[in-house]
Coordinates of C-alpha atoms in Angstrom, one line a residue:
M240 CA 10.1 -21.6 -35.4
N241 CA 6.4 -21.1 -34.7
Q242 CA 5.1 -17.6 -34.6
L243 CA 3.9 -16.5 -31.1
E244 CA 0.7 -14.9 -32.6
N245 CA -0.1 -18.2 -34.2
T246 CA 0.4 -20.2 -31.1
P247 CA -3.0 -21.6 -30.2
F248 CA -2.3 -21.5 -26.4
L249 CA -0.8 -19.3 -23.8
P250 CA 1.2 -20.3 -20.7
V251 CA -0.7 -20.5 -17.4
T252 CA -0.4 -17.2 -15.6
L253 CA 1.6 -17.5 -12.4
E254 CA 1.1 -15.4 -9.3
D255 CA 3.1 -12.1 -9.3
E256 CA 4.8 -13.1 -12.6
H257 CA 6.7 -10.3 -14.5
Y258 CA 5.6 -9.8 -18.2
L259 CA 9.1 -10.7 -19.4
S260 CA 9.0 -14.0 -17.5
F261 CA 5.6 -14.7 -19.2
M262 CA 7.0 -13.8 -22.6
C263 CA 10.1 -16.0 -22.0
R264 CA 7.9 -19.1 -21.2
W265 CA 5.6 -18.3 -24.1
A266 CA 8.6 -18.1 -26.5
V267 CA 9.9 -21.5 -25.3
L268 CA 6.4 -23.1 -25.7
S269 CA 6.1 -21.7 -29.2
G270 CA 9.4 -23.2 -30.3
A271 CA 11.6 -20.1 -30.3
T272 CA 15.2 -20.8 -29.4
N273 CA 15.3 -17.8 -27.1
M274 CA 13.1 -14.9 -25.9
A275 CA 14.6 -12.4 -28.3
R276 CA 13.5 -14.4 -31.3
G277 CA 10.1 -15.0 -29.8
I278 CA 9.6 -11.3 -29.2
Y279 CA 10.8 -10.5 -32.8
S280 CA 8.1 -12.9 -34.2
L281 CA 5.5 -11.0 -32.3
I282 CA 6.3 -7.3 -32.6
G283 CA 8.6 -7.4 -35.7
K284 CA 11.6 -5.9 -33.8
R285 CA 14.6 -7.7 -32.4
P286 CA 15.5 -6.1 -29.0
T287 CA 19.1 -6.0 -28.0
Y288 CA 19.3 -5.2 -24.3
I289 CA 17.0 -6.0 -21.4
T290 CA 16.7 -2.3 -20.5
E291 CA 14.9 -1.8 -23.8
L292 CA 12.2 -4.3 -22.6
M293 CA 11.7 -2.5 -19.3
Q294 CA 10.3 0.7 -20.8
P295 CA 6.7 1.8 -21.3
R296 CA 7.1 2.2 -25.0
F297 CA 8.1 -1.4 -25.3
L298 CA 5.3 -2.6 -23.0
S299 CA 2.7 -0.7 -25.0
K300 CA 4.0 -2.2 -28.3
L301 CA 4.0 -5.6 -26.8
A302 CA 0.5 -5.3 -25.4
N303 CA -0.8 -4.0 -28.8
S304 CA 0.9 -7.0 -30.6
L305 CA -0.8 -9.6 -28.4
P306 CA -3.2 -12.0 -30.2
A307 CA -6.9 -10.9 -30.3
F308 CA -7.9 -13.5 -27.7
V309 CA -5.6 -11.9 -25.1
D310 CA -7.2 -9.2 -22.9
K311 CA -4.6 -6.4 -23.0
K312 CA -5.8 -4.6 -19.9
Q313 CA -5.8 -7.8 -17.9
F314 CA -2.4 -8.7 -19.2
C315 CA -0.9 -5.4 -18.1
H316 CA -2.4 -5.5 -14.7
A317 CA -1.5 -9.1 -14.1
H318 CA 2.1 -8.9 -15.3
T319 CA 3.4 -5.4 -14.5
Q320 CA 4.1 -3.4 -11.3
E321 CA 1.7 -0.7 -10.4
K322 CA 4.3 2.0 -11.4
Y323 CA 4.7 0.5 -14.8
A324 CA 0.9 0.0 -15.4
A325 CA 0.5 3.7 -14.5
T326 CA 2.6 4.7 -17.5
L327 CA 0.1 3.2 -19.8
E328 CA -3.3 4.3 -21.0
L329 CA -5.4 1.2 -21.0
G330 CA -8.6 0.7 -22.9
D331 CA -11.8 -0.9 -21.6
S332 CA -12.1 -3.5 -24.3
Q333 CA -9.8 -6.0 -26.0
S334 CA -9.9 -4.0 -29.2
D335 CA -8.7 -0.8 -27.7
S336 CA -5.0 0.1 -28.1
V337 CA -2.5 0.7 -25.2
F338 CA -0.6 3.9 -25.3
P339 CA 2.4 5.0 -23.2
V340 CA 1.8 8.2 -21.3
A341 CA 5.4 8.5 -20.4
E342 CA 8.6 7.9 -22.3
A343 CA 10.4 6.2 -19.4
I344 CA 9.8 5.0 -15.9
N345 CA 11.0 7.4 -13.2
S346 CA 14.7 6.5 -12.4
G347 CA 13.7 5.9 -8.8
F348 CA 11.4 3.1 -9.7
S349 CA 13.0 1.2 -12.5
V350 CA 15.6 -1.6 -12.6
K351 CA 18.2 -2.2 -15.3
H352 CA 18.3 -5.9 -14.9
L353 CA 15.8 -8.5 -13.8
R354 CA 16.2 -9.6 -10.2
W355 CA 15.3 -12.8 -8.4
C356 CA 15.5 -14.7 -5.1
T357 CA 17.1 -18.1 -4.9
G358 CA 14.6 -19.2 -2.2
C359 CA 11.7 -18.5 -4.5
A360 CA 13.5 -20.1 -7.4
R361 CA 14.0 -23.3 -5.5
E362 CA 10.4 -23.4 -4.5
D363 CA 9.3 -22.8 -8.1
I364 CA 11.4 -25.7 -9.3
A365 CA 9.8 -28.0 -6.8
S366 CA 6.2 -26.7 -7.5
F367 CA 6.3 -25.9 -11.3
G368 CA 9.5 -27.5 -12.6
A369 CA 10.9 -24.1 -13.5
A370 CA 11.6 -20.8 -11.8
Y371 CA 10.1 -17.4 -12.9
W372 CA 10.7 -13.7 -12.3
R373 CA 8.3 -11.9 -10.0
N374 CA 6.9 -8.4 -10.3
S375 CA 7.6 -7.6 -6.6
H376 CA 11.3 -8.5 -7.0
Q377 CA 11.7 -5.8 -9.6
D378 CA 10.8 -2.9 -7.3
P379 CA 14.2 -1.2 -6.7
R380 CA 13.1 0.2 -3.4
L381 CA 13.4 -3.3 -2.0
V382 CA 16.7 -5.0 -1.2
R383 CA 15.5 -8.4 -0.1
C384 CA 12.8 -10.9 -0.8
Q385 CA 9.8 -10.3 1.4
K386 CA 9.2 -14.1 1.9
H387 CA 12.8 -15.4 2.5
G388 CA 14.6 -12.3 3.7
V389 CA 17.6 -12.8 1.4
S390 CA 19.1 -10.3 -1.0
L391 CA 17.6 -10.1 -4.5
L392 CA 20.1 -11.1 -7.1
S393 CA 20.7 -9.6 -10.5
T394 CA 21.7 -11.4 -13.7
C395 CA 24.8 -9.2 -14.0
H396 CA 25.9 -9.0 -10.4
M397 CA 29.2 -10.8 -10.6
C398 CA 30.4 -10.1 -14.1
K399 CA 29.5 -6.4 -13.6
R400 CA 27.7 -6.4 -17.0
K401 CA 26.2 -3.0 -17.5
K402 CA 24.1 -4.1 -20.5
A403 CA 22.5 -7.5 -20.4
Y404 CA 21.7 -8.9 -23.9
V405 CA 18.2 -10.3 -24.4
N406 CA 19.4 -13.2 -26.6
Q407 CA 21.4 -14.5 -23.6
L408 CA 18.5 -14.4 -21.2
S409 CA 17.3 -17.7 -19.8
Q410 CA 14.9 -18.6 -17.0
P411 CA 16.1 -17.8 -13.4
K412 CA 18.2 -20.6 -12.0
A413 CA 17.4 -22.4 -8.7
N414 CA 21.0 -22.0 -7.6
A415 CA 22.9 -18.8 -7.0
E416 CA 24.8 -18.4 -10.3
C417 CA 25.1 -15.5 -12.7
Q418 CA 23.1 -16.4 -15.9
Y419 CA 25.8 -14.9 -18.1
C420 CA 29.2 -15.8 -16.6
S421 CA 28.0 -18.7 -14.3
A422 CA 30.1 -17.4 -11.4
P423 CA 28.7 -18.2 -8.0
L424 CA 26.7 -15.4 -6.4
D425 CA 27.0 -14.5 -2.8
N426 CA 23.4 -14.6 -1.4
K427 CA 23.8 -13.6 2.2
V428 CA 20.9 -12.5 4.2
V429 CA 20.6 -8.7 4.3
R430 CA 21.8 -7.2 7.5
D431 CA 19.3 -6.9 10.3
L432 CA 16.9 -4.0 9.8
T433 CA 15.7 -1.5 12.4
P434 CA 12.0 -1.6 13.3
F435 CA 11.5 1.5 11.1
Q436 CA 13.3 -0.1 8.2
R437 CA 11.1 -3.2 8.5
W438 CA 8.1 -0.9 8.5
L439 CA 9.4 1.0 5.5
E440 CA 9.9 -2.3 3.6
Q441 CA 6.3 -3.2 4.4
L442 CA 5.2 0.2 2.9
H443 CA 6.9 -0.7 -0.3
H444 CA 5.1 -4.0 -0.5
L445 CA 1.8 -2.2 0.3
A446 CA 2.5 0.1 -2.6
N447 CA 3.0 -2.9 -4.9
H448 CA -0.5 -3.9 -3.8
G449 CA -2.0 -0.6 -4.7
V450 CA -2.1 1.0 -1.2
Q451 CA -0.9 4.6 -1.2
F452 CA -0.9 7.2 1.6
N453 CA -2.3 10.7 1.2
R454 CA 0.5 13.3 2.0
H455 CA -2.0 16.2 1.8
T456 CA -3.8 14.9 4.9
L457 CA -0.6 13.6 6.5
I458 CA 1.2 17.0 6.6
P459 CA -1.6 18.9 8.5
R460 CA -1.8 16.1 10.9
I461 CA 1.9 16.1 11.7
D462 CA 1.8 19.9 12.0
H463 CA -1.0 19.6 14.6
V464 CA 0.9 17.0 16.6
V465 CA 4.1 19.1 16.6
E466 CA 2.2 22.2 17.7
L467 CA 0.6 20.3 20.6
Y468 CA 4.0 18.9 21.6
Q469 CA 5.5 22.4 21.6
E470 CA 2.7 23.6 23.9
E471 CA 3.3 20.7 26.3
I472 CA 7.1 21.3 26.7
K473 CA 6.5 24.9 27.6
L474 CA 5.1 23.6 30.9
K475 CA 8.4 21.8 31.7
P476 CA 11.7 23.4 32.9
R477 CA 13.4 25.0 30.0
K478 CA 16.6 22.9 30.5
S479 CA 14.6 19.8 29.8
W480 CA 13.2 21.0 26.5
V481 CA 13.8 18.8 23.5
M482 CA 12.5 20.5 20.4
P483 CA 10.6 18.6 17.7
D484 CA 13.5 19.2 15.2
Q485 CA 16.0 17.6 17.5
I486 CA 13.6 14.6 18.1
F487 CA 13.3 14.1 14.4
I488 CA 17.1 14.3 13.8
N489 CA 17.7 11.8 16.6
A490 CA 15.1 9.5 15.0
F491 CA 16.8 9.9 11.6
N492 CA 20.0 8.6 13.2
S493 CA 18.6 5.9 15.5
T494 CA 16.3 4.3 12.9
R495 CA 19.1 4.3 10.2
A496 CA 16.8 6.0 7.8
C497 CA 20.0 7.7 6.5
D498 CA 21.1 4.3 5.0
H499 CA 18.4 4.7 2.4
F500 CA 20.0 7.9 1.2
S501 CA 23.7 7.6 2.0
F502 CA 24.5 4.1 0.6
G503 CA 22.1 4.1 -2.3
E504 CA 20.2 1.0 -1.3
I505 CA 17.0 2.8 -2.0
P506 CA 17.1 5.1 -5.0
Y507 CA 15.7 8.3 -3.5
A508 CA 17.2 11.7 -3.7
G509 CA 20.0 12.2 -1.1
L510 CA 20.0 14.7 1.8
S511 CA 22.8 17.2 1.6
S512 CA 22.9 18.0 5.4
Y513 CA 21.0 17.9 8.6
S514 CA 19.6 21.3 7.8
A515 CA 17.5 19.5 5.2
L516 CA 15.7 17.8 8.2
K517 CA 14.1 21.0 9.4
L518 CA 10.4 20.3 10.0
G519 CA 9.4 23.7 8.7
S520 CA 10.7 22.8 5.2
L521 CA 9.7 19.2 5.3
L522 CA 6.1 20.0 6.2
N523 CA 5.8 22.5 3.3
P524 CA 2.6 21.3 1.5
D525 CA 3.9 22.8 -1.8
V526 CA 7.1 20.7 -1.8
Q527 CA 6.9 16.9 -2.3
Q528 CA 9.5 15.2 -0.2
S529 CA 10.9 11.7 -0.4
P530 CA 8.5 8.9 0.7
V531 CA 11.2 7.9 3.3
I532 CA 10.8 11.3 4.9
Y533 CA 7.1 11.1 5.1
A534 CA 7.3 7.6 6.6
L535 CA 9.9 8.8 9.2
L536 CA 7.6 11.8 10.1
A537 CA 4.8 9.4 10.7
W538 CA 7.0 7.0 12.6
V539 CA 8.2 9.7 15.0
F540 CA 5.0 11.7 15.6
L541 CA 2.1 9.3 15.1
S542 CA 0.9 6.2 17.0
K543 CA 1.1 2.8 15.5
E544 CA -2.6 2.7 15.1
E545 CA -2.7 5.9 13.2
R546 CA 0.2 5.0 11.1
D547 CA -1.5 1.8 10.0
A548 CA -4.7 3.7 9.3
R549 CA -2.9 6.3 7.2
F550 CA -0.4 4.1 5.4
G551 CA -2.2 0.8 5.3
F552 CA -1.4 -2.6 6.7
F553 CA -1.6 -6.3 6.0
S554 CA -4.4 -8.4 7.5
G555 CA -4.9 -12.1 6.7
G556 CA -2.5 -11.8 3.8
Q557 CA -4.5 -8.9 2.3
A558 CA -3.4 -5.2 2.0
V559 CA -5.8 -3.0 3.9
Q560 CA -6.3 0.7 3.2
V561 CA -8.3 2.8 5.7
Q562 CA -9.9 5.9 4.3
L563 CA -9.2 9.0 6.3

């Protein structure tokens, strides 16, 4: 078996390709029988489980073990999600080392097993002759492929494998089968989303493109809108008053924002009761709330134009951030 560090070439970088997909293809090209052996030849350690490969400490060790002709900083940015890259201290030159600044990814933004989309896999087979894993599919805040609208599949979905072994890992298949037990996977389209849920999904994709909103400017703005509304309703008959708190709770129910907490599709902290939806506590600048809550606040109290300005939007296929 050839050593990866002695391989005189690298695979062509594919768009939105996860670093483990890149390593898997590189291992195959170098003559390794599986990715586990290929990684062992590079870093001197034989990993057992996929979860070991999804942590900052492994990513930093991997980056520091890359051949000298590989730009470590470019590799990390090209093949990792923003959340993962943020856990690393990247040097400005190829000779600088990469250090982990966190022991593990926050549980709300990590996945235990690689996920993929059968639609993307089939297109990859047609275009490249092989499928590959994408960075954007590994964001656990997302439950479906942005392009095809189908649920993202996991390698251990049917066999309920809690720990996936690296030496059994192969490239994503173009058909819906578990890579371990070969059982057929049910790949139904995710149920219809409400307009708010579709917008929330877009926000997650914007975050993957580096667009982040500023909660410190959002909170005072929502406060101001709520105060203006409270002044306006005082001019109406008291029986017709609908207080901002009630408007927000109604929106929480009608937009199905509760799905992201109640059913665990999106791994954010749950809400214990409706009392947790009091605007007074949610708009406390000293307490950081769930991003779902901030998105819902903006959805209820801001115009679409201002939401786009504050949270970003896609234009011509590019993520756009408006500075406020």
